[in-house]
Amino acid sequence: MDHVATDTTRTTAPGTREAGEDKPTGEQRVAEPLTRYVQRVTRRVRAFDRRHPLLWDLHFTGFWVTAALVDYAGDGWRNVTHNPDTPGRLLLVLSLGLSVPLLRRRTHPAAVLLAMAPFALVNAWTGAALQAAHLQLVVVHHIALRLPLRTLWWATVLVLTPVAVSTVRYGEGEWSQQIGSQLTSVVVAALIGVTVRTRRNHTEALEDRAQRLETERDQQAQLAAAAERARIAREMHDIIGHNLSVITGLADGGKYAATKSPQRAAQALDAIGTTSRQAMSELRRLLDVLRDEDQPAHAAELAPQPTLTDLEQLISGVRAAGLPVHTTVEGRPGLPAGRQLTVYRVIQEALTNTLKHAGPNAIAEIALAYGDRGAVTATITDTGTAAHHAPADGRGLPGMRERSSLYGGTLEAGPRPHPEQGWRVHLHLPEEPPQ
């Protein structure tokens, strides 16, 4: 509608709560049935007005035109007129001139007030004193509702001028009383317009904020889903890539040992089975996060994420696949679980790359140095060919860097400096910030 702001009051049926609302701790305010009914009707009327604004303008203007013509035809104007001898044609023109322009009051309120001003001035000068002159207050209301507030200054002067002319010309009542009464009416009309405008702006701000929060919520959900997909992809890359590399090495070794040493071949097959079961267990645990929450928790085997205590088992599997690994440890390990997983996965990825690309007769070395408050440095080197670690799938090195960046760490990967041969991966996680 043209003078009522959109109501943002949200109501709920008795005994229900909106999403995100805490459980009730006391009596909740519930709108009365009559209030809800009025709100529904009001929303429907506003929606209809937004779709068909001209229809409402025609009804509103038609009502006041009819009222002005009834005042003219029924001689009601004679009760307040200063000049009962005013010509009938002039009265008809004044009645229409003071009411018909209301049709454009919402789109061009300033122009409507300017169009009504000459009729109001003639109405005051001739002493007709038609009540239709008070329709200027409706236009003042719309000026306060839609135009800059500074427009009210000249609008007030324009509305008060006919009153001043009538008071000077006919001298009925005191000057202050006539001007003061009209000024009070103008102020009330303007205040109503400003109040409705303020509430409307507040409502629009709340709606815009709600829309932005909804958009941000959807974006956060999309980002969280993307991050989770990246995490799962990184974990699956580490699990599948490493274990398949170990299985491939064991299978190749078992194939060559089958003719010369059946016992070594059987050991290789046994190691392949152990590695496969370990990979399946890790994959089952990882994919368990994708289960439907309605499924029972025991549907998949649960196990903790790998830690540095599992590092020896990892290295043993790599050694069984045919890659000699030497380890050096300095300091005492005292890392949180998240940092342990990062170090474990980086070492796993580096050894997997060595298994894949270093070639025969390569040797790997792992140097771990633990510092205070979670600081750790891990260096993994091998003696393979210099360019053997160029990533083929784009996940290995980026995944390691992502893991290290979670804790403000750095990861360097590249060929060892000349004249040494092979590849070097260097991980450094700094101390944890004090809590």
mmCIF file of N, CA and C in Angstrom, residues 185-278:
data_model
loop_
_atom_site.group_PDB
_atom_site.id
_atom_site.type_symbol
_atom_site.label_atom_id
_atom_site.label_comp_id
_atom_site.label_asym_id
_atom_site.label_seq_id
_atom_site.Cartn_x
_atom_site.Cartn_y
_atom_site.Cartn_z
ATOM 1 N N SER A 185 -1.267 20.542 11.543
ATOM 2 C CA SER A 185 -1.727 19.488 10.630
ATOM 3 C C SER A 185 -0.619 19.056 9.686
ATOM 4 N N VAL A 186 0.136 20.038 9.172
ATOM 5 C CA VAL A 186 1.246 19.706 8.280
ATOM 6 C C VAL A 186 2.297 18.878 9.008
ATOM 7 N N VAL A 187 2.638 19.278 10.232
ATOM 8 C CA VAL A 187 3.653 18.555 11.009
ATOM 9 C C VAL A 187 3.201 17.133 11.288
ATOM 10 N N VAL A 188 1.918 16.949 11.656
ATOM 11 C CA VAL A 188 1.416 15.604 11.929
ATOM 12 C C VAL A 188 1.478 14.737 10.674
ATOM 13 N N ALA A 189 1.046 15.279 9.530
ATOM 14 C CA ALA A 189 1.099 14.517 8.277
ATOM 15 C C ALA A 189 2.540 14.142 7.918
ATOM 16 N N ALA A 190 3.462 15.104 8.108
ATOM 17 C CA ALA A 190 4.869 14.832 7.800
ATOM 18 C C ALA A 190 5.452 13.793 8.756
ATOM 19 N N LEU A 191 5.105 13.884 10.050
ATOM 20 C CA LEU A 191 5.627 12.924 11.022
ATOM 21 C C LEU A 191 5.130 11.509 10.731
ATOM 22 N N ILE A 192 3.860 11.408 10.337
ATOM 23 C CA ILE A 192 3.355 10.079 9.975
ATOM 24 C C ILE A 192 4.135 9.522 8.784
ATOM 25 N N GLY A 193 4.383 10.384 7.795
ATOM 26 C CA GLY A 193 5.164 9.946 6.642
ATOM 27 C C GLY A 193 6.578 9.539 7.011
ATOM 28 N N VAL A 194 7.226 10.319 7.882
ATOM 29 C CA VAL A 194 8.597 10.000 8.304
ATOM 30 C C VAL A 194 8.613 8.699 9.105
ATOM 31 N N THR A 195 7.606 8.507 9.969
ATOM 32 C CA THR A 195 7.543 7.289 10.768
ATOM 33 C C THR A 195 7.383 6.054 9.885
ATOM 34 N N VAL A 196 6.452 6.140 8.941
ATOM 35 C CA VAL A 196 6.249 5.012 8.031
ATOM 36 C C VAL A 196 7.495 4.772 7.179
ATOM 37 N N ARG A 197 8.126 5.858 6.756
ATOM 38 C CA ARG A 197 9.340 5.734 5.946
ATOM 39 C C ARG A 197 10.456 5.071 6.744
ATOM 40 N N THR A 198 10.608 5.470 8.005
ATOM 41 C CA THR A 198 11.647 4.875 8.845
ATOM 42 C C THR A 198 11.411 3.394 9.040
ATOM 43 N N ARG A 199 10.164 3.050 9.305
ATOM 44 C CA ARG A 199 9.860 1.633 9.497
ATOM 45 C C ARG A 199 10.056 0.845 8.213
ATOM 46 N N ARG A 200 9.673 1.424 7.103
ATOM 47 C CA ARG A 200 9.861 0.739 5.833
ATOM 48 C C ARG A 200 11.345 0.520 5.546
ATOM 49 N N ASN A 201 12.166 1.562 5.780
ATOM 50 C CA ASN A 201 13.605 1.416 5.563
ATOM 51 C C ASN A 201 14.193 0.357 6.495
ATOM 52 N N HIS A 202 13.701 0.351 7.744
ATOM 53 C CA HIS A 202 14.185 -0.654 8.695
ATOM 54 C C HIS A 202 13.802 -2.055 8.228
ATOM 55 N N THR A 203 12.584 -2.176 7.741
ATOM 56 C CA THR A 203 12.135 -3.469 7.237
ATOM 57 C C THR A 203 12.970 -3.909 6.048
ATOM 58 N N GLU A 204 13.215 -2.995 5.120
ATOM 59 C CA GLU A 204 14.032 -3.337 3.953
ATOM 60 C C GLU A 204 15.452 -3.725 4.367
ATOM 61 N N ALA A 205 15.979 -3.013 5.372
ATOM 62 C CA ALA A 205 17.324 -3.350 5.856
ATOM 63 C C ALA A 205 17.340 -4.752 6.460
ATOM 64 N N LEU A 206 16.296 -5.080 7.231
ATOM 65 C CA LEU A 206 16.231 -6.417 7.821
ATOM 66 C C LEU A 206 16.091 -7.490 6.745
ATOM 67 N N GLU A 207 15.261 -7.218 5.754
ATOM 68 C CA GLU A 207 15.101 -8.186 4.669
ATOM 69 C C GLU A 207 16.399 -8.357 3.888
ATOM 70 N N ASP A 208 17.086 -7.242 3.631
ATOM 71 C CA ASP A 208 18.361 -7.326 2.917
ATOM 72 C C ASP A 208 19.394 -8.088 3.742
ATOM 73 N N ARG A 209 19.408 -7.815 5.046
ATOM 74 C CA ARG A 209 20.353 -8.520 5.917
ATOM 75 C C ARG A 209 20.026 -10.011 5.961
ATOM 76 N N ALA A 210 18.738 -10.347 6.053
ATOM 77 C CA ALA A 210 18.350 -11.752 6.059
ATOM 78 C C ALA A 210 18.739 -12.437 4.750
ATOM 79 N N GLN A 211 18.557 -11.714 3.638
ATOM 80 C CA GLN A 211 18.927 -12.283 2.344
ATOM 81 C C GLN A 211 20.435 -12.486 2.248
ATOM 82 N N ARG A 212 21.201 -11.488 2.740
ATOM 83 C CA ARG A 212 22.662 -11.627 2.690
ATOM 84 C C ARG A 212 23.125 -12.757 3.597
ATOM 85 N N LEU A 213 22.503 -12.881 4.782
ATOM 86 C CA LEU A 213 22.878 -13.965 5.687
ATOM 87 C C LEU A 213 22.549 -15.318 5.070
ATOM 88 N N GLU A 214 21.420 -15.387 4.378
ATOM 89 C CA GLU A 214 21.060 -16.637 3.721
ATOM 90 C C GLU A 214 22.049 -16.967 2.613
ATOM 91 N N THR A 215 22.439 -15.924 1.857
ATOM 92 C CA THR A 215 23.423 -16.144 0.798
ATOM 93 C C THR A 215 24.766 -16.576 1.388
ATOM 94 N N GLU A 216 25.181 -15.895 2.471
ATOM 95 C CA GLU A 216 26.441 -16.260 3.118
ATOM 96 C C GLU A 216 26.378 -17.676 3.683
ATOM 97 N N ARG A 217 25.196 -18.035 4.228
ATOM 98 C CA ARG A 217 25.054 -19.389 4.752
ATOM 99 C C ARG A 217 25.213 -20.415 3.643
ATOM 100 N N ASP A 218 24.585 -20.153 2.482
ATOM 101 C CA ASP A 218 24.722 -21.080 1.361
ATOM 102 C C ASP A 218 26.163 -21.135 0.869
ATOM 103 N N GLN A 219 26.817 -19.961 0.831
ATOM 104 C CA GLN A 219 28.211 -19.949 0.389
ATOM 105 C C GLN A 219 29.104 -20.706 1.366
ATOM 106 N N GLN A 220 28.857 -20.512 2.669
ATOM 107 C CA GLN A 220 29.644 -21.233 3.666
ATOM 108 C C GLN A 220 29.422 -22.737 3.541
ATOM 109 N N ALA A 221 28.169 -23.128 3.279
ATOM 110 C CA ALA A 221 27.896 -24.553 3.108
ATOM 111 C C ALA A 221 28.623 -25.101 1.883
ATOM 112 N N GLN A 222 28.639 -24.315 0.794
ATOM 113 C CA GLN A 222 29.340 -24.750 -0.405
ATOM 114 C C GLN A 222 30.843 -24.837 -0.171
ATOM 115 N N LEU A 223 31.375 -23.831 0.545
ATOM 116 C CA LEU A 223 32.808 -23.863 0.845
ATOM 117 C C LEU A 223 33.155 -25.044 1.747
ATOM 118 N N ALA A 224 32.287 -25.283 2.749
ATOM 119 C CA ALA A 224 32.538 -26.415 3.645
ATOM 120 C C ALA A 224 32.481 -27.737 2.884
ATOM 121 N N ALA A 225 31.494 -27.842 1.967
ATOM 122 C CA ALA A 225 31.402 -29.066 1.164
ATOM 123 C C ALA A 225 32.626 -29.234 0.268
ATOM 124 N N ALA A 226 33.080 -28.119 -0.341
ATOM 125 C CA ALA A 226 34.271 -28.187 -1.191
ATOM 126 C C ALA A 226 35.504 -28.568 -0.380
ATOM 127 N N ALA A 227 35.628 -27.979 0.826
ATOM 128 C CA ALA A 227 36.771 -28.317 1.681
ATOM 129 C C ALA A 227 36.725 -29.780 2.099
ATOM 130 N N GLU A 228 35.519 -30.272 2.400
ATOM 131 C CA GLU A 228 35.407 -31.670 2.788
ATOM 132 C C GLU A 228 35.725 -32.597 1.624
ATOM 133 N N ARG A 229 35.259 -32.223 0.422
ATOM 134 C CA ARG A 229 35.603 -33.038 -0.739
ATOM 135 C C ARG A 229 37.111 -33.048 -0.982
ATOM 136 N N ALA A 230 37.729 -31.875 -0.820
ATOM 137 C CA ALA A 230 39.185 -31.813 -0.999
ATOM 138 C C ALA A 230 39.904 -32.654 0.054
ATOM 139 N N ARG A 231 39.398 -32.607 1.296
ATOM 140 C CA ARG A 231 40.031 -33.398 2.363
ATOM 141 C C ARG A 231 39.904 -34.887 2.074
ATOM 142 N N ILE A 232 38.695 -35.307 1.661
ATOM 143 C CA ILE A 232 38.489 -36.721 1.367
ATOM 144 C C ILE A 232 39.351 -37.154 0.188
ATOM 145 N N ALA A 233 39.411 -36.296 -0.854
ATOM 146 C CA ALA A 233 40.245 -36.624 -2.009
ATOM 147 C C ALA A 233 41.711 -36.735 -1.605
ATOM 148 N N ARG A 234 42.152 -35.828 -0.729
ATOM 149 C CA ARG A 234 43.545 -35.874 -0.279
ATOM 150 C C ARG A 234 43.825 -37.146 0.515
ATOM 151 N N GLU A 235 42.901 -37.508 1.411
ATOM 152 C CA GLU A 235 43.092 -38.704 2.214
ATOM 153 C C GLU A 235 43.079 -39.955 1.336
ATOM 154 N N MET A 236 42.135 -40.010 0.385
ATOM 155 C CA MET A 236 42.068 -41.182 -0.482
ATOM 156 C C MET A 236 43.306 -41.284 -1.355
ATOM 157 N N HIS A 237 43.826 -40.126 -1.800
ATOM 158 C CA HIS A 237 45.060 -40.138 -2.585
ATOM 159 C C HIS A 237 46.200 -40.706 -1.763
ATOM 160 N N ASP A 238 46.283 -40.266 -0.503
ATOM 161 C CA ASP A 238 47.377 -40.755 0.346
ATOM 162 C C ASP A 238 47.238 -42.252 0.620
ATOM 163 N N ILE A 239 46.007 -42.681 0.934
ATOM 164 C CA ILE A 239 45.802 -44.084 1.287
ATOM 165 C C ILE A 239 45.996 -44.992 0.083
ATOM 166 N N ILE A 240 45.247 -44.682 -0.999
ATOM 167 C CA ILE A 240 45.285 -45.565 -2.167
ATOM 168 C C ILE A 240 46.647 -45.510 -2.849
ATOM 169 N N GLY A 241 47.167 -44.290 -3.021
ATOM 170 C CA GLY A 241 48.443 -44.162 -3.719
ATOM 171 C C GLY A 241 49.556 -44.908 -3.008
ATOM 172 N N HIS A 242 49.637 -44.744 -1.685
ATOM 173 C CA HIS A 242 50.716 -45.398 -0.957
ATOM 174 C C HIS A 242 50.557 -46.908 -0.969
ATOM 175 N N ASN A 243 49.368 -47.395 -0.594
ATOM 176 C CA ASN A 243 49.199 -48.843 -0.452
ATOM 177 C C ASN A 243 49.283 -49.553 -1.792
ATOM 178 N N LEU A 244 48.770 -48.943 -2.841
ATOM 179 C CA LEU A 244 48.904 -49.582 -4.150
ATOM 180 C C LEU A 244 50.353 -49.610 -4.606
ATOM 181 N N SER A 245 51.095 -48.557 -4.270
ATOM 182 C CA SER A 245 52.520 -48.567 -4.620
ATOM 183 C C SER A 245 53.248 -49.692 -3.895
ATOM 184 N N VAL A 246 52.917 -49.872 -2.603
ATOM 185 C CA VAL A 246 53.539 -50.964 -1.849
ATOM 186 C C VAL A 246 53.133 -52.309 -2.426
ATOM 187 N N ILE A 247 51.835 -52.456 -2.740
ATOM 188 C CA ILE A 247 51.358 -53.727 -3.302
ATOM 189 C C ILE A 247 52.028 -54.006 -4.644
ATOM 190 N N THR A 248 52.176 -52.963 -5.474
ATOM 191 C CA THR A 248 52.835 -53.142 -6.770
ATOM 192 C C THR A 248 54.275 -53.603 -6.599
ATOM 193 N N GLY A 249 54.987 -52.969 -5.658
ATOM 194 C CA GLY A 249 56.367 -53.386 -5.411
ATOM 195 C C GLY A 249 56.448 -54.812 -4.907
ATOM 196 N N LEU A 250 55.540 -55.183 -4.006
ATOM 197 C CA LEU A 250 55.546 -56.544 -3.499
ATOM 198 C C LEU A 250 55.203 -57.547 -4.591
ATOM 199 N N ALA A 251 54.240 -57.184 -5.427
ATOM 200 C CA ALA A 251 53.856 -58.108 -6.502
ATOM 201 C C ALA A 251 55.005 -58.304 -7.482
ATOM 202 N N ASP A 252 55.689 -57.230 -7.849
ATOM 203 C CA ASP A 252 56.835 -57.366 -8.753
ATOM 204 C C ASP A 252 57.925 -58.222 -8.128
ATOM 205 N N GLY A 253 58.209 -57.960 -6.837
ATOM 206 C CA GLY A 253 59.229 -58.775 -6.181
ATOM 207 C C GLY A 253 58.825 -60.230 -6.065
ATOM 208 N N GLY A 254 57.530 -60.473 -5.751
ATOM 209 C CA GLY A 254 57.078 -61.854 -5.648
ATOM 210 C C GLY A 254 57.130 -62.584 -6.970
ATOM 211 N N LYS A 255 56.870 -61.838 -8.072
ATOM 212 C CA LYS A 255 56.919 -62.467 -9.397
ATOM 213 C C LYS A 255 58.328 -62.960 -9.706
ATOM 214 N N TYR A 256 59.348 -62.146 -9.405
ATOM 215 C CA TYR A 256 60.726 -62.552 -9.677
ATOM 216 C C TYR A 256 61.208 -63.627 -8.715
ATOM 217 N N ALA A 257 60.660 -63.616 -7.490
ATOM 218 C CA ALA A 257 61.116 -64.600 -6.502
ATOM 219 C C ALA A 257 60.385 -65.931 -6.630
ATOM 220 N N ALA A 258 59.306 -65.976 -7.403
ATOM 221 C CA ALA A 258 58.499 -67.196 -7.456
ATOM 222 C C ALA A 258 59.291 -68.388 -7.989
ATOM 223 N N THR A 259 60.159 -68.160 -8.965
ATOM 224 C CA THR A 259 60.903 -69.266 -9.568
ATOM 225 C C THR A 259 62.145 -69.645 -8.755
ATOM 226 N N LYS A 260 62.727 -68.704 -8.075
ATOM 227 C CA LYS A 260 63.981 -68.955 -7.363
ATOM 228 C C LYS A 260 63.774 -69.217 -5.872
ATOM 229 N N SER A 261 62.821 -68.518 -5.255
ATOM 230 C CA SER A 261 62.627 -68.649 -3.807
ATOM 231 C C SER A 261 61.136 -68.617 -3.516
ATOM 232 N N PRO A 262 60.487 -69.768 -3.568
ATOM 233 C CA PRO A 262 59.041 -69.791 -3.266
ATOM 234 C C PRO A 262 58.712 -69.244 -1.884
ATOM 235 N N GLN A 263 59.609 -69.412 -0.946
ATOM 236 C CA GLN A 263 59.350 -68.887 0.407
ATOM 237 C C GLN A 263 59.268 -67.368 0.392
ATOM 238 N N ARG A 264 60.187 -66.711 -0.329
ATOM 239 C CA ARG A 264 60.134 -65.241 -0.446
ATOM 240 C C ARG A 264 58.871 -64.808 -1.186
ATOM 241 N N ALA A 265 58.445 -65.578 -2.173
ATOM 242 C CA ALA A 265 57.222 -65.240 -2.891
ATOM 243 C C ALA A 265 56.011 -65.328 -1.966
ATOM 244 N N ALA A 266 55.999 -66.380 -1.121
ATOM 245 C CA ALA A 266 54.882 -66.504 -0.168
ATOM 246 C C ALA A 266 54.881 -65.338 0.808
ATOM 247 N N GLN A 267 56.073 -64.904 1.241
ATOM 248 C CA GLN A 267 56.151 -63.744 2.138
ATOM 249 C C GLN A 267 55.617 -62.485 1.451
ATOM 250 N N ALA A 268 55.929 -62.353 0.156
ATOM 251 C CA ALA A 268 55.437 -61.186 -0.583
ATOM 252 C C ALA A 268 53.914 -61.206 -0.667
ATOM 253 N N LEU A 269 53.361 -62.412 -0.939
ATOM 254 C CA LEU A 269 51.897 -62.515 -1.006
ATOM 255 C C LEU A 269 51.261 -62.215 0.340
ATOM 256 N N ASP A 270 51.888 -62.695 1.409
ATOM 257 C CA ASP A 270 51.363 -62.405 2.744
ATOM 258 C C ASP A 270 51.406 -60.912 3.028
ATOM 259 N N ALA A 271 52.485 -60.244 2.620
ATOM 260 C CA ALA A 271 52.583 -58.788 2.820
ATOM 261 C C ALA A 271 51.548 -58.048 1.981
ATOM 262 N N ILE A 272 51.290 -58.567 0.763
ATOM 263 C CA ILE A 272 50.255 -57.945 -0.073
ATOM 264 C C ILE A 272 48.900 -58.037 0.614
ATOM 265 N N GLY A 273 48.576 -59.196 1.175
ATOM 266 C CA GLY A 273 47.307 -59.340 1.879
ATOM 267 C C GLY A 273 47.203 -58.399 3.070
ATOM 268 N N THR A 274 48.287 -58.287 3.845
ATOM 269 C CA THR A 274 48.264 -57.388 5.010
ATOM 270 C C THR A 274 48.080 -55.940 4.578
ATOM 271 N N THR A 275 48.815 -55.542 3.546
ATOM 272 C CA THR A 275 48.706 -54.163 3.058
ATOM 273 C C THR A 275 47.313 -53.886 2.504
ATOM 274 N N SER A 276 46.746 -54.860 1.802
ATOM 275 C CA SER A 276 45.403 -54.671 1.240
ATOM 276 C C SER A 276 44.374 -54.514 2.338
ATOM 277 N N ARG A 277 44.459 -55.346 3.372
ATOM 278 C CA ARG A 277 43.511 -55.237 4.471
ATOM 279 C C ARG A 277 43.649 -53.904 5.198
ATOM 280 N N GLN A 278 44.889 -53.453 5.329
ATOM 281 C CA GLN A 278 45.105 -52.152 5.973
ATOM 282 C C GLN A 278 44.503 -51.033 5.130
#
